[in-house]
Coordinates of N, CA and C in Angstrom, one line a residue:
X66 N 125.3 64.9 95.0 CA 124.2 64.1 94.5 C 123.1 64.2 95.5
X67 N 121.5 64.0 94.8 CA 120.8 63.9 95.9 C 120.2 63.0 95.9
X68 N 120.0 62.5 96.7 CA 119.5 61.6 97.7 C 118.3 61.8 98.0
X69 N 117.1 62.5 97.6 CA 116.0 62.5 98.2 C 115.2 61.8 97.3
X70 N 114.9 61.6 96.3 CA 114.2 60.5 95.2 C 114.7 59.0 95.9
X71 N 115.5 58.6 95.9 CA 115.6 57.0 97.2 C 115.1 57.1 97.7
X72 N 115.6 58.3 98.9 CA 114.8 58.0 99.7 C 113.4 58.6 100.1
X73 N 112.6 59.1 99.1 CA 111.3 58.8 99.3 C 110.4 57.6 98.7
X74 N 110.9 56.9 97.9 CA 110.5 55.7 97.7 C 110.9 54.3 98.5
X75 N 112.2 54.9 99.1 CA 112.0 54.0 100.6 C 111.1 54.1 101.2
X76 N 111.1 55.2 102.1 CA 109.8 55.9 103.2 C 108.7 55.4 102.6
X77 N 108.2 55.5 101.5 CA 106.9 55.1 101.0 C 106.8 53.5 101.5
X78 N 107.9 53.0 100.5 CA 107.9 51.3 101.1 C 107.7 51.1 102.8
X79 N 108.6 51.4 103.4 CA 108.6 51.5 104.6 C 107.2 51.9 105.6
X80 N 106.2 52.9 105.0 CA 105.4 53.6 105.6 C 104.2 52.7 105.0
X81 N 104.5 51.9 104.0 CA 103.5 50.8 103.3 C 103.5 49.3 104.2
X82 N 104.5 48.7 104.4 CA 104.8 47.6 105.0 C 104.3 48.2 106.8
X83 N 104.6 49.1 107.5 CA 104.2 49.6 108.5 C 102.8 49.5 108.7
X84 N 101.7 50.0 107.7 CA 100.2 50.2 107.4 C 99.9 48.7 107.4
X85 N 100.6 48.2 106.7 CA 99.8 46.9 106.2 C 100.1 46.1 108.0
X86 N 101.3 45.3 108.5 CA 101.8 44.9 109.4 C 102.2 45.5 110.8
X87 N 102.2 46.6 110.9 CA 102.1 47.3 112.3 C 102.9 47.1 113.5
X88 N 102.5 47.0 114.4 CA 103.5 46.7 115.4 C 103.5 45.1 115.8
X89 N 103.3 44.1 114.7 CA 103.4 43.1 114.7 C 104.8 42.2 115.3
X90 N 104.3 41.4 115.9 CA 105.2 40.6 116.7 C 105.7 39.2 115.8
X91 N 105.0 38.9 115.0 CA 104.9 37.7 114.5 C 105.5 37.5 112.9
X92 N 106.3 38.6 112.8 CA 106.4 39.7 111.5 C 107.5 40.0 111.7
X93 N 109.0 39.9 110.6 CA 109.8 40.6 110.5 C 110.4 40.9 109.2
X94 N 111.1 41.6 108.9 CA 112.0 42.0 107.5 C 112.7 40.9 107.4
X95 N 112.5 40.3 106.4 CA 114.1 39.3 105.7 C 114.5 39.9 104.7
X96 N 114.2 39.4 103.1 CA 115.4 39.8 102.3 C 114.9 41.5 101.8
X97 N 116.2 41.9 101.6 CA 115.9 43.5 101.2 C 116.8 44.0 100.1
X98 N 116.1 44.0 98.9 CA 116.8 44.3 97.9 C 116.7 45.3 97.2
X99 N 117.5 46.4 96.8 CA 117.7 47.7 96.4 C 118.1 47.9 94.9
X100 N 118.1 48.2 94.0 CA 118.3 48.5 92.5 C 118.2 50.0 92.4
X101 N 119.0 50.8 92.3 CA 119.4 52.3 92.1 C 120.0 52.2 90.5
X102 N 119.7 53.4 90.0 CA 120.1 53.5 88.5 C 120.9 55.1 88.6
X103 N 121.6 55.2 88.2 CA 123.0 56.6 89.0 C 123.3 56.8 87.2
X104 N 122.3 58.3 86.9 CA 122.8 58.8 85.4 C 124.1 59.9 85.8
X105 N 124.4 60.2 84.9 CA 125.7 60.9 84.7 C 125.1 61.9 83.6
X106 N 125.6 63.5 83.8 CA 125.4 64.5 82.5 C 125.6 64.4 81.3
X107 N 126.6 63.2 81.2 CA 127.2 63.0 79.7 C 126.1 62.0 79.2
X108 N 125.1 61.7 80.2 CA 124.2 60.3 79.5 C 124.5 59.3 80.1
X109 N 125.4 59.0 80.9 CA 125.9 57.6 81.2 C 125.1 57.3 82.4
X110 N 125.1 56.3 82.2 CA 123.9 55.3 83.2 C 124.8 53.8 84.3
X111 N 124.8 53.9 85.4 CA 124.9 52.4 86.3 C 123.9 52.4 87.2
X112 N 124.2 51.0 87.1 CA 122.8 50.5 88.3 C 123.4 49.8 89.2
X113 N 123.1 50.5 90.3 CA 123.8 49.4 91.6 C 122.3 48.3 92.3
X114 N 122.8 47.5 92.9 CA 122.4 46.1 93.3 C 122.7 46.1 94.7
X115 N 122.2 46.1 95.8 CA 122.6 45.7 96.8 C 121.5 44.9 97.7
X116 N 122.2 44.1 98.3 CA 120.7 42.8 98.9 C 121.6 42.1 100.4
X117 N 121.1 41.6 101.1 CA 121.6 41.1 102.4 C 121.1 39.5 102.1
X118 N 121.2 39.3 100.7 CA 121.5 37.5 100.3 C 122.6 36.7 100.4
X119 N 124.0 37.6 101.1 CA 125.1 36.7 100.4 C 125.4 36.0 100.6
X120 N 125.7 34.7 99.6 CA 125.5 33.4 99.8 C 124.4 32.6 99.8
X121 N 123.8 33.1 98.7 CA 122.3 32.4 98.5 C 121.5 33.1 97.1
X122 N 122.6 33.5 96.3 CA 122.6 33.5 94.8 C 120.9 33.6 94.2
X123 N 120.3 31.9 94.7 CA 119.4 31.0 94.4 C 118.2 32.2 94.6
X124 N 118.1 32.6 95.6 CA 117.1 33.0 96.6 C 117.0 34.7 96.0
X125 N 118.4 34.9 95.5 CA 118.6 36.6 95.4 C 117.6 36.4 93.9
X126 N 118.0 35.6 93.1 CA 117.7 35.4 91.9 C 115.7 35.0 91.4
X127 N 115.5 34.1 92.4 CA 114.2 33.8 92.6 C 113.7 35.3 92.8
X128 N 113.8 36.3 93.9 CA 113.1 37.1 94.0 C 113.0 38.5 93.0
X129 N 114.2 38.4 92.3 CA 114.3 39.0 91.2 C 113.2 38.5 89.8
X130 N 113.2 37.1 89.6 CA 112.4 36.6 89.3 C 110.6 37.0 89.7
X131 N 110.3 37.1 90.9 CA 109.2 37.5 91.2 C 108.6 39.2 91.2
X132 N 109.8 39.4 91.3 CA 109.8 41.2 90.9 C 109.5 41.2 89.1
X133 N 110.3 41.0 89.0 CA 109.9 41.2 87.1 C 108.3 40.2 87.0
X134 N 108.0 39.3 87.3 CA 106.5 39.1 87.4 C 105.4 40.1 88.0
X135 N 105.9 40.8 88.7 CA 105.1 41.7 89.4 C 105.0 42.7 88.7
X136 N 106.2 42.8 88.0 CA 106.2 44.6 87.2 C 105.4 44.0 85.9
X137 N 105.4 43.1 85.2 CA 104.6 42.5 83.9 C 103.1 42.4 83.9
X138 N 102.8 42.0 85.4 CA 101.4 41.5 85.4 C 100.3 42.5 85.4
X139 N 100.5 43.8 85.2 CA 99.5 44.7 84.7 C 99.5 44.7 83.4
X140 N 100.7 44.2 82.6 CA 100.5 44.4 81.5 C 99.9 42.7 81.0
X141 N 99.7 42.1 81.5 CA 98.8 40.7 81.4 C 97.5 40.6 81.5
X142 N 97.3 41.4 82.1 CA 96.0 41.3 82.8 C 95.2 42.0 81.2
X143 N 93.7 41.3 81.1 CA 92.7 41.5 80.1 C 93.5 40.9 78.5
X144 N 93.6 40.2 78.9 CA 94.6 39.0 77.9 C 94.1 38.2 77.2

């Protein structure tokens, strides 16, 4: 499998949050949430989920919530 489509849209994130916040002191990483979609030749499709929430459901969920607002709001916009 390859691995390089991840991980350049990590790097990107990574190289984005770096630009914006720097070598900031005042500034750290909390929640970090990953969604991968793994197709298969025959067509078949899973999506893995992985997040450093466990035990806080509420919070994993909320931010999920604010992601799907984020992906919608271009299509809002001139409404």
């Amino acid at each position: 499998m390859d691995f390089a489509r991840a991980g350049k849209v990590l790097q990107e994130q990574l190289a984005e949050i770096e630009e914006e916040y720097g070598d900031s002191d005042e500034h750290e990483i909390g929640a970090v949430i990953t969604i991968v979609q793994v197709e298969s030749a025959d067509g078949g499709m899973a999506l893995r989920l992985r997040h450093n929430l466990d035990g806080q459901p509420v919070r994993l969920l909320g931010f999920l919530e604010l992601a799907k607002q984020s992906a919608l709001m271009p299509f809002s916009q001139g409404s």
